[in-house]
Amino acid sequence: MAEIAPDIFFAGISELNAKLRAKEFSCRELTEAFCDRIERIGPRYNALALSLRKQAINKAKDVDRELKRDRTRGPLQGIPYGVKDLLAVQKQPTTWGAKPYATQVFDYDAHIVEKLDKVGAILIAKLSMVELAGGGDYRTAAASLTGPGLNPWDRTRWSGGSSSGPGAAVSAGLVTFAIGSETSGSILTPSAFCGVTGLRPTYGLVSRQGAMALSWTLDKLGPMCRSAEDCALVLHEIAGGDTEDPGSAGRSFNYTPKYARKPADITVGYMPVDFEDGAEPAAQPALRTAFEVIKSLGFRLKEIQLPEFPYGALVSTIIAGEAGSIFEEFIRSGKVNELADPHQIAGLKAMLDLPSTEYLRAMRVRTLVKAAFHDLFLNCDVVLAPTRLGPAGKAAEPLDATGPPTRSRGGLIPGGNLAGLPAISLPCGFAEGLPVAISLLGRPFWENQLIAIANLFQKQTDWHRRRPPVEA
Amino acid sequence: MDISRRQLAAVVLASTAAAQAPPAPKPEPEADVDGARLQQRAAAQIIARVPLPMTIEPAFLFKA
């Protein structure tokens, strides 16, 4: 039995796939090693919802048989991954992170799970999440069936949410990549806090069939990986039209790095305050350094202003209207009282009292938001900003409430989600020993260009290769 | 059953006292929901300040 060296757990997709094809170890050996690791270490961060060891080993054996016959399926073949526990996996519990759904089982796989299975990726685990993806406005990290998501860089800190398990699992080398979801911040935030690279695709690019719905017009699924390149490889496989998802854009994604525009042909918009005193003091040095790296890569830099809208209020109202309808029976039945976070319980109950006029007004203002971002992208190609204004907070303390957006503060995540735009979060340094990240926001379906810029940044820096002190 | 005038007065006084007593405090969970409703109202008031021409339709599309 080949020994799996510790470095393997932090290897990228291409490197791991090459080693499998070179038969340095079998897929079964690799899968068993990752299963051992996630079962042993995952609970330290409350990252593991369910180990899928048995089915993973069976799949690994299939992959080994294929590799023996030189039947290759692409770079994800044999690669161990996990999914946020809002994605259905046939005949396995899909808890949505919530006690009332702890024994829920679907008899089908989510579309994204089917796609990854077809290319030979090995699903080893369901990963923990904030209950019901935090739609009722949770205020504690403990708002989860599996307990508070803890950060591999410092277990007294929050891993971020609502894709808390995916963030921690990728960071700690428990899976090579994970699938998370984002309604407003739930891929980008844990990616930033855990020091991994997370991609929120354009709304409609990835099918959500088989995923818990929180907000029909805001939900997206996307990859959380160790690099932008890996995000591209995963997105290449999971993107595509699906008639079973009403929000599907009917478009696919083909990773085409050779067609990326040269830096000199790209204008990066930014708000100076973000890289001066707009962020928390501890994060400012890392963000300034990241800005200088972007500058040094030869992009055209342009000062911009984010369109001014009450982004936070819009997102919360739209979620209230849609989640209130999605979970109406759940709320009226009283099962909502079994959730972990009292603030979330209250928020969900209050959703039933939202007047339709308020939801519709928010959706009409959203049309203005989309138009404003369209105009913004007439003057620049991408927007650069900190993903979050500081590192992860203490897991035991109340989470920061969303304050009113001032300048860019907190505006890029809700604004980008309202407009359905893609974004990628990249680790860019540390503040008090905790990861700090920058985000790039692009036009609809501009993922190739975002990834190209991210790749250039990650060639110049090594933040994405840093590892938390997992063995300690 | 016969009751004395004293007994009748005692019943009337008791019900009057009950009507004048301050209402019992709402149970905690309901207070939380009220708080959440207030937050929703606050969000709506913020959104209401955005100028919105009549011609602007919601950002979803229905097709027959």
XYZ file of C-alpha atoms in Angstrom:
536
model
C 0.000 0.000 0.000
C 1.570 3.272 -1.129
C 2.026 5.847 1.588
C 0.359 9.149 0.853
C 2.783 11.938 1.716
C 1.348 14.914 3.649
C 1.983 17.248 0.691
C -0.555 15.297 -1.352
C -3.407 16.592 0.779
C -2.553 20.123 -0.304
C -1.789 19.361 -3.944
C -3.719 20.980 -6.779
C -5.998 19.100 -9.150
C -3.598 18.793 -12.094
C -0.713 17.667 -9.909
C -2.826 15.048 -8.182
C -4.296 13.791 -11.445
C -0.809 13.475 -12.957
C 0.377 11.426 -9.985
C -2.615 9.120 -10.323
C -1.954 8.612 -13.999
C 1.724 7.993 -13.279
C 0.554 5.365 -10.777
C 2.449 6.853 -7.857
C -0.524 5.595 -5.890
C -3.878 4.169 -6.774
C -7.115 6.101 -6.645
C -8.276 3.756 -3.919
C -5.186 4.497 -1.804
C -5.664 8.210 -2.324
C -9.363 8.048 -1.505
C -8.809 6.014 1.650
C -6.139 8.445 2.795
C -8.447 11.442 2.280
C -11.354 9.651 3.960
C -9.136 8.801 6.944
C -8.014 12.412 7.115
C -11.425 14.046 6.866
C -12.923 11.655 9.412
C -10.059 12.297 11.821
C -9.556 16.045 11.337
C -12.900 17.263 9.939
C -14.665 17.230 13.344
C -11.975 19.572 14.772
C -13.451 22.324 12.632
C -17.048 20.978 12.609
C -16.471 20.730 8.859
C -17.739 17.204 8.283
C -21.475 16.595 7.964
C -21.202 13.031 6.651
C -18.393 10.797 5.433
C -19.248 8.981 2.205
C -16.368 6.528 2.528
C -18.093 3.412 1.273
C -19.389 4.891 -1.963
C -16.154 6.830 -2.426
C -14.068 3.643 -2.261
C -16.369 1.930 -4.751
C -16.016 4.842 -7.126
C -12.245 4.869 -6.605
C -12.078 1.206 -7.599
C -13.958 2.063 -10.819
C -11.488 4.845 -11.532
C -8.531 2.518 -10.920
C -9.983 0.050 -13.425
C -10.365 2.841 -15.965
C -6.880 4.196 -15.405
C -5.479 0.684 -15.819
C -7.089 0.619 -19.269
C -5.836 4.169 -19.943
C -9.420 5.363 -20.102
C -9.067 8.967 -19.038
C -11.877 11.386 -18.353
C -10.064 14.625 -17.705
C -8.243 16.350 -14.874
C -10.896 15.697 -12.202
C -10.701 11.935 -12.596
C -9.777 10.403 -9.253
C -9.800 13.709 -7.363
C -11.419 13.647 -3.893
C -13.961 16.410 -3.246
C -16.773 17.368 -0.908
C -20.110 19.138 -1.315
C -21.934 21.540 0.958
C -24.711 19.607 2.650
C -27.451 21.369 0.738
C -26.746 19.241 -2.314
C -28.691 16.006 -2.696
C -26.690 12.790 -2.800
C -28.809 9.757 -3.546
C -29.924 7.790 -0.509
C -27.736 9.811 1.865
C -28.965 12.320 4.478
C -29.040 15.869 3.142
C -29.559 17.939 6.254
C -29.353 21.517 4.968
C -27.369 22.090 8.179
C -30.614 22.135 10.132
C -31.964 19.882 12.887
C -35.495 19.668 11.441
C -34.013 18.187 8.241
C -31.465 15.911 9.915
C -33.006 12.733 8.519
C -34.019 14.074 5.101
C -33.004 11.769 2.255
C -33.421 12.247 -1.483
C -33.452 9.387 -3.985
C -31.479 11.300 -6.574
C -28.177 13.091 -6.987
C -28.014 16.819 -7.580
C -27.158 17.649 -11.190
C -23.724 18.944 -10.216
C -22.950 15.674 -8.373
C -23.961 13.705 -11.477
C -21.700 15.812 -13.653
C -18.710 15.380 -11.370
C -19.365 11.651 -11.128
C -19.332 11.375 -14.931
C -15.818 12.824 -15.088
C -14.561 10.494 -12.371
C -14.271 12.874 -9.423
C -14.567 11.088 -6.059
C -17.193 12.470 -3.679
C -15.903 11.664 -0.203
C -18.033 13.806 2.087
C -20.964 16.075 2.745
C -19.614 19.236 4.305
C -21.228 21.283 7.022
C -23.074 24.540 6.564
C -24.994 27.204 8.404
C -28.567 26.011 8.882
C -30.705 26.730 5.824
C -27.760 28.679 4.395
C -28.406 31.400 6.937
C -31.399 32.862 5.160
C -33.173 34.030 8.306
C -30.252 36.300 9.203
C -28.168 34.296 11.642
C -26.083 36.055 14.231
C -23.968 33.257 15.691
C -21.448 30.823 14.244
C -23.287 28.097 16.160
C -26.280 28.407 13.830
C -25.676 24.908 12.490
C -26.618 21.294 13.125
C -22.914 20.452 13.288
C -21.912 23.330 15.580
C -19.916 26.464 14.766
C -17.675 26.270 11.704
C -14.118 26.701 13.029
C -11.208 28.155 11.147
C -8.197 25.867 10.431
C -5.897 28.882 10.905
C -7.190 29.478 14.438
C -9.897 27.337 15.940
C -11.139 30.183 18.108
C -12.159 31.955 14.896
C -15.103 31.422 12.598
C -14.566 29.678 9.281
C -17.123 31.971 7.656
C -20.455 30.927 6.191
C -22.697 29.715 5.065
C -20.341 27.318 3.190
C -18.371 26.853 6.416
C -17.495 23.172 5.900
C -16.263 23.625 2.312
C -14.054 26.549 3.359
C -12.466 24.720 6.269
C -12.155 21.390 4.435
C -10.276 22.819 1.457
C -8.104 24.982 3.704
C -7.088 22.064 5.927
C -6.392 19.721 3.005
C -9.336 17.431 3.807
C -10.600 17.553 0.214
C -8.892 18.795 -2.938
C -11.878 20.932 -3.850
C -15.399 21.560 -2.660
C -18.684 22.812 -4.023
C -20.223 25.659 -2.062
C -23.191 27.912 -2.634
C -23.724 31.645 -2.479
C -26.873 33.706 -2.108
C -24.950 36.706 -0.811
C -21.427 35.998 0.344
C -21.537 32.324 1.234
C -18.735 31.222 -1.121
C -16.615 34.357 -0.971
C -16.700 34.843 2.821
C -15.508 31.381 3.937
C -13.003 31.410 1.071
C -11.582 34.692 2.374
C -11.592 33.668 6.036
C -10.061 30.224 5.403
C -7.455 31.347 2.856
C -8.791 29.425 -0.158
C -9.790 30.474 -3.660
C -13.538 30.611 -4.216
C -15.403 31.356 -7.419
C -18.976 32.593 -7.505
C -20.111 32.063 -11.102
C -22.535 34.217 -13.056
C -26.122 33.575 -11.984
C -27.487 30.696 -14.062
C -24.152 29.315 -15.277
C -24.226 26.279 -12.958
C -27.373 24.202 -12.498
C -28.897 24.273 -9.021
C -31.096 21.240 -9.580
C -30.903 19.135 -6.412
C -29.677 21.986 -4.207
C -31.718 23.506 -1.398
C -33.264 26.751 -2.599
C -33.004 29.809 -0.398
C -33.618 32.524 -2.964
C -34.568 31.649 -6.522
C -33.095 34.798 -7.998
C -29.896 34.928 -5.916
C -28.686 31.327 -5.380
C -25.565 30.095 -7.179
C -23.279 27.065 -6.797
C -19.532 27.325 -7.297
C -16.098 25.793 -6.662
C -13.883 26.399 -3.625
C -10.335 25.267 -4.351
C -6.666 25.816 -3.638
C -6.125 27.968 -6.720
C -7.844 29.892 -9.490
C -6.632 27.304 -11.979
C -8.404 24.587 -9.992
C -11.578 26.686 -9.886
C -11.412 26.866 -13.671
C -10.989 23.101 -14.021
C -13.986 22.443 -11.780
C -16.162 25.121 -13.380
C -15.379 23.652 -16.797
C -17.084 20.445 -15.679
C -19.983 21.762 -13.612
C -21.182 24.646 -15.789
C -23.813 24.204 -18.450
C -27.483 24.546 -19.223
C -30.120 22.492 -17.426
C -33.809 22.556 -18.298
C -34.581 21.360 -14.763
C -33.245 24.600 -13.282
C -35.566 27.507 -14.222
C -32.732 29.935 -13.516
C -30.344 28.213 -15.921
C -28.735 30.561 -18.402
C -28.334 27.732 -20.916
C -24.638 28.506 -21.334
C -21.523 26.452 -20.724
C -18.012 27.412 -19.688
C -14.891 26.326 -21.510
C -11.626 27.146 -19.808
C -9.564 28.943 -22.443
C -6.477 30.435 -20.805
C -4.743 30.961 -24.135
C -7.385 33.486 -25.197
C -6.995 35.618 -22.075
C -6.489 39.290 -22.738
C -3.107 40.807 -21.981
C -2.957 42.861 -18.768
C -2.327 46.050 -20.719
C -5.698 45.560 -22.406
C -7.599 45.239 -19.128
C -8.823 48.093 -16.965
C -9.114 47.258 -13.274
C -11.476 49.535 -11.404
C -10.913 50.101 -7.714
C -11.902 52.410 -4.881
C -8.825 53.917 -3.194
C -10.501 53.854 0.215
C -10.496 50.048 0.096
C -6.706 49.999 0.036
C -6.210 52.893 2.443
C -8.255 53.269 5.601
C -11.496 51.623 4.524
C -10.448 48.181 5.751
C -9.726 47.148 9.325
C -6.249 48.360 10.379
C -4.815 44.833 10.754
C -5.793 43.949 7.174
C -4.572 47.155 5.528
C -0.897 46.140 4.971
C -1.850 42.904 3.189
C -4.446 44.666 1.054
C -2.015 47.456 0.102
C 0.599 44.879 -0.882
C -1.980 43.006 -2.969
C -2.891 46.233 -4.722
C 0.782 46.851 -5.545
C 1.066 43.336 -6.986
C -1.937 43.954 -9.236
C -0.376 47.252 -10.311
C 2.937 45.553 -11.056
C 1.267 43.064 -13.394
C 0.657 45.795 -15.963
C -3.098 46.288 -15.753
C -4.577 49.701 -16.381
C -5.876 50.924 -13.042
C -8.796 53.305 -12.768
C -10.474 54.855 -9.769
C -14.195 54.169 -9.759
C -17.181 54.617 -7.523
C -19.526 51.746 -6.809
C -23.102 52.661 -7.749
C -24.889 53.877 -4.631
C -27.741 51.642 -3.614
C -28.919 50.185 -0.289
C -27.481 46.787 -1.204
C -27.890 45.157 2.196
C -31.540 46.201 2.508
C -32.265 45.001 -1.025
C -30.704 41.578 -0.475
C -32.442 41.045 2.860
C -35.832 42.046 1.428
C -35.505 39.838 -1.638
C -34.386 36.874 0.473
C -37.286 37.527 2.858
C -39.782 37.408 0.000
C -38.390 34.317 -1.673
C -37.208 32.292 1.324
C -40.447 33.126 3.103
C -42.317 31.444 0.275
C -39.907 28.523 -0.092
C -40.063 27.762 3.630
C -43.650 28.840 4.248
C -44.908 25.391 5.272
C -41.804 24.814 7.360
C -42.399 28.068 9.229
C -46.164 27.666 9.702
C -45.741 24.074 10.911
C -43.631 25.293 13.808
C -40.647 23.149 12.787
C -38.757 26.427 12.419
C -38.563 26.529 16.229
C -36.149 23.604 16.131
C -33.417 25.673 14.463
C -30.307 26.526 16.483
C -30.228 30.321 16.151
C -33.133 32.246 17.768
C -32.446 35.243 15.528
C -32.766 33.041 12.469
C -36.029 31.580 13.802
C -37.429 35.061 14.321
C -36.221 36.220 10.924
C -37.881 33.342 9.122
C -41.160 33.870 10.981
C -41.151 37.570 10.184
C -40.758 36.765 6.469
C -44.379 35.648 6.345
C -45.437 39.223 7.121
C -43.481 40.846 4.302
C -45.881 42.768 2.071
C -45.598 41.827 -1.592
C -45.220 45.501 -2.457
C -41.970 45.609 -0.476
C -40.568 42.572 -2.260
C -41.604 43.944 -5.638
C -40.148 47.355 -4.919
C -36.844 45.703 -4.021
C -36.939 43.729 -7.261
C -37.659 46.894 -9.245
C -34.751 48.727 -7.634
C -32.712 45.648 -8.500
C -33.348 46.416 -12.174
C -31.681 49.778 -11.557
C -28.779 48.011 -9.807
C -28.224 45.759 -12.825
C -28.280 48.737 -15.165
C -25.850 50.665 -12.952
C -23.350 47.803 -12.883
C -23.711 47.462 -16.642
C -22.739 51.130 -16.943
C -19.877 50.643 -14.475
C -18.422 47.997 -16.749
C -18.418 50.424 -19.646
C -15.607 52.205 -17.804
C -13.648 49.234 -16.506
C -13.341 45.505 -17.144
C -13.164 44.193 -13.596
C -13.560 45.656 -10.117
C -10.922 44.930 -7.493
C -11.808 45.168 -3.797
C -11.139 43.403 -0.513
C -13.401 40.365 -0.190
C -13.984 41.257 3.470
C -12.732 44.291 5.357
C -10.947 42.228 7.990
C -10.074 38.654 8.958
C -12.426 36.162 10.574
C -13.983 37.117 13.895
C -14.165 35.035 17.072
C -16.478 32.032 16.694
C -17.840 32.459 20.212
C -18.909 36.075 19.724
C -21.925 37.438 17.836
C -21.158 37.815 14.139
C -20.862 41.319 12.717
C -24.209 42.676 11.701
C -24.184 44.134 8.213
C -23.752 47.837 8.643
C -24.929 50.439 6.168
C -22.622 50.379 3.172
C -20.310 53.379 3.110
C -18.168 53.842 0.054
C -17.361 50.269 -0.901
C -17.707 48.838 2.581
C -19.633 45.613 2.195
C -21.118 46.796 -1.098
C -19.361 44.552 -3.542
C -20.714 41.243 -2.250
C -24.427 42.140 -2.080
C -24.190 44.410 -5.133
C -22.465 41.769 -7.233
C -25.003 39.146 -6.188
C -27.972 41.416 -6.928
C -26.617 41.954 -10.426
C -25.877 38.229 -10.907
C -22.206 38.877 -11.585
C -19.262 36.476 -11.239
C -16.534 37.055 -8.659
C -13.426 35.276 -7.446
C -11.832 35.601 -4.004
C -8.058 35.123 -3.715
C -5.982 34.903 -0.550
C -3.603 37.900 -0.474
C -1.870 37.827 2.898
C -2.461 37.688 6.617
C -3.710 39.899 9.409
C -2.879 38.760 12.945
C -2.165 35.282 11.596
C -5.491 35.019 9.768
C -6.045 35.061 5.987
C -7.050 38.213 4.140
C -8.395 38.170 0.580
C -9.135 40.303 -2.435
C -11.985 39.850 -4.887
C -12.327 40.455 -8.572
C -15.830 41.152 -9.871
C -16.578 40.866 -13.582
C -19.217 41.211 -16.218
C -21.714 38.402 -16.754
C -19.989 35.254 -18.097
C -16.548 36.801 -17.766
C -15.210 33.923 -15.691
C -12.353 33.145 -18.086
C -10.961 36.650 -17.744
C -11.389 36.755 -13.961
C -9.550 33.461 -13.696
C -6.786 34.702 -16.015
C -6.180 37.748 -13.802
C -6.339 35.570 -10.696
C -3.828 33.139 -12.235
C -1.387 35.984 -12.893
C -1.758 37.164 -9.279
C -1.197 33.631 -7.980
C 1.909 33.205 -10.164
C 3.374 36.297 -8.476
C 2.375 35.356 -4.936
C 2.189 32.200 -2.860
C -0.581 33.030 -0.399
C -2.794 30.364 -1.932
C -0.122 27.724 -1.175
C 0.115 28.520 2.521
C -1.147 25.832 4.875
C -2.835 26.209 8.236
C -1.281 24.457 11.256
C -3.512 21.417 10.924
C -1.287 18.804 12.516
C -0.669 20.916 15.629
C -77.083 29.002 44.194
C -77.586 32.088 46.361
C -74.666 34.412 46.921
C -74.519 37.247 49.373
C -74.130 40.877 48.301
C -70.647 40.775 49.873
C -69.632 37.817 47.740
C -71.014 39.533 44.625
C -69.070 42.721 45.426
C -65.884 40.698 45.897
C -66.321 39.105 42.435
C -66.938 42.495 40.786
C -63.931 44.052 42.510
C -61.684 41.144 41.511
C -62.622 41.338 37.822
C -62.171 45.119 37.809
C -58.711 44.748 39.349
C -57.768 42.155 36.720
C -58.886 44.470 33.918
C -56.749 47.274 35.286
C -53.619 45.163 35.800
C -50.795 45.760 33.271
C -50.689 43.147 30.430
C -48.291 40.252 30.995
C -45.016 40.756 29.080
C -44.942 39.079 25.654
C -43.109 35.776 25.629
C -39.486 36.195 24.491
C -39.765 34.506 21.042
C -42.588 36.836 19.953
C -40.462 39.834 20.961
C -37.689 38.496 18.700
C -40.123 38.206 15.784
C -41.275 41.769 16.387
C -37.642 42.806 16.231
C -37.228 40.987 12.931
C -40.370 42.645 11.576
C -38.990 46.037 12.586
C -35.795 45.265 10.696
C -37.847 44.385 7.625
C -39.740 47.671 7.953
C -36.457 49.548 8.318
C -35.084 47.897 5.170
C -38.264 48.804 3.286
C -37.982 52.427 4.380
C -34.384 52.575 3.177
C -35.378 51.090 -0.186
C -38.336 53.469 -0.457
C -35.894 56.389 -0.616
C -34.497 55.170 -3.952
C -36.151 57.131 -6.771
C -38.085 54.616 -8.850
C -39.777 55.585 -12.114
C -43.120 53.890 -12.759
C -41.759 52.280 -15.909
C -39.168 50.172 -14.064
C -40.252 46.529 -13.896
C -39.021 43.898 -11.433
C -35.796 42.076 -12.284
C -37.494 38.851 -13.287
C -39.014 37.943 -16.571
C -42.134 35.940 -17.361
C -42.672 34.465 -20.806
C -45.709 32.563 -22.022
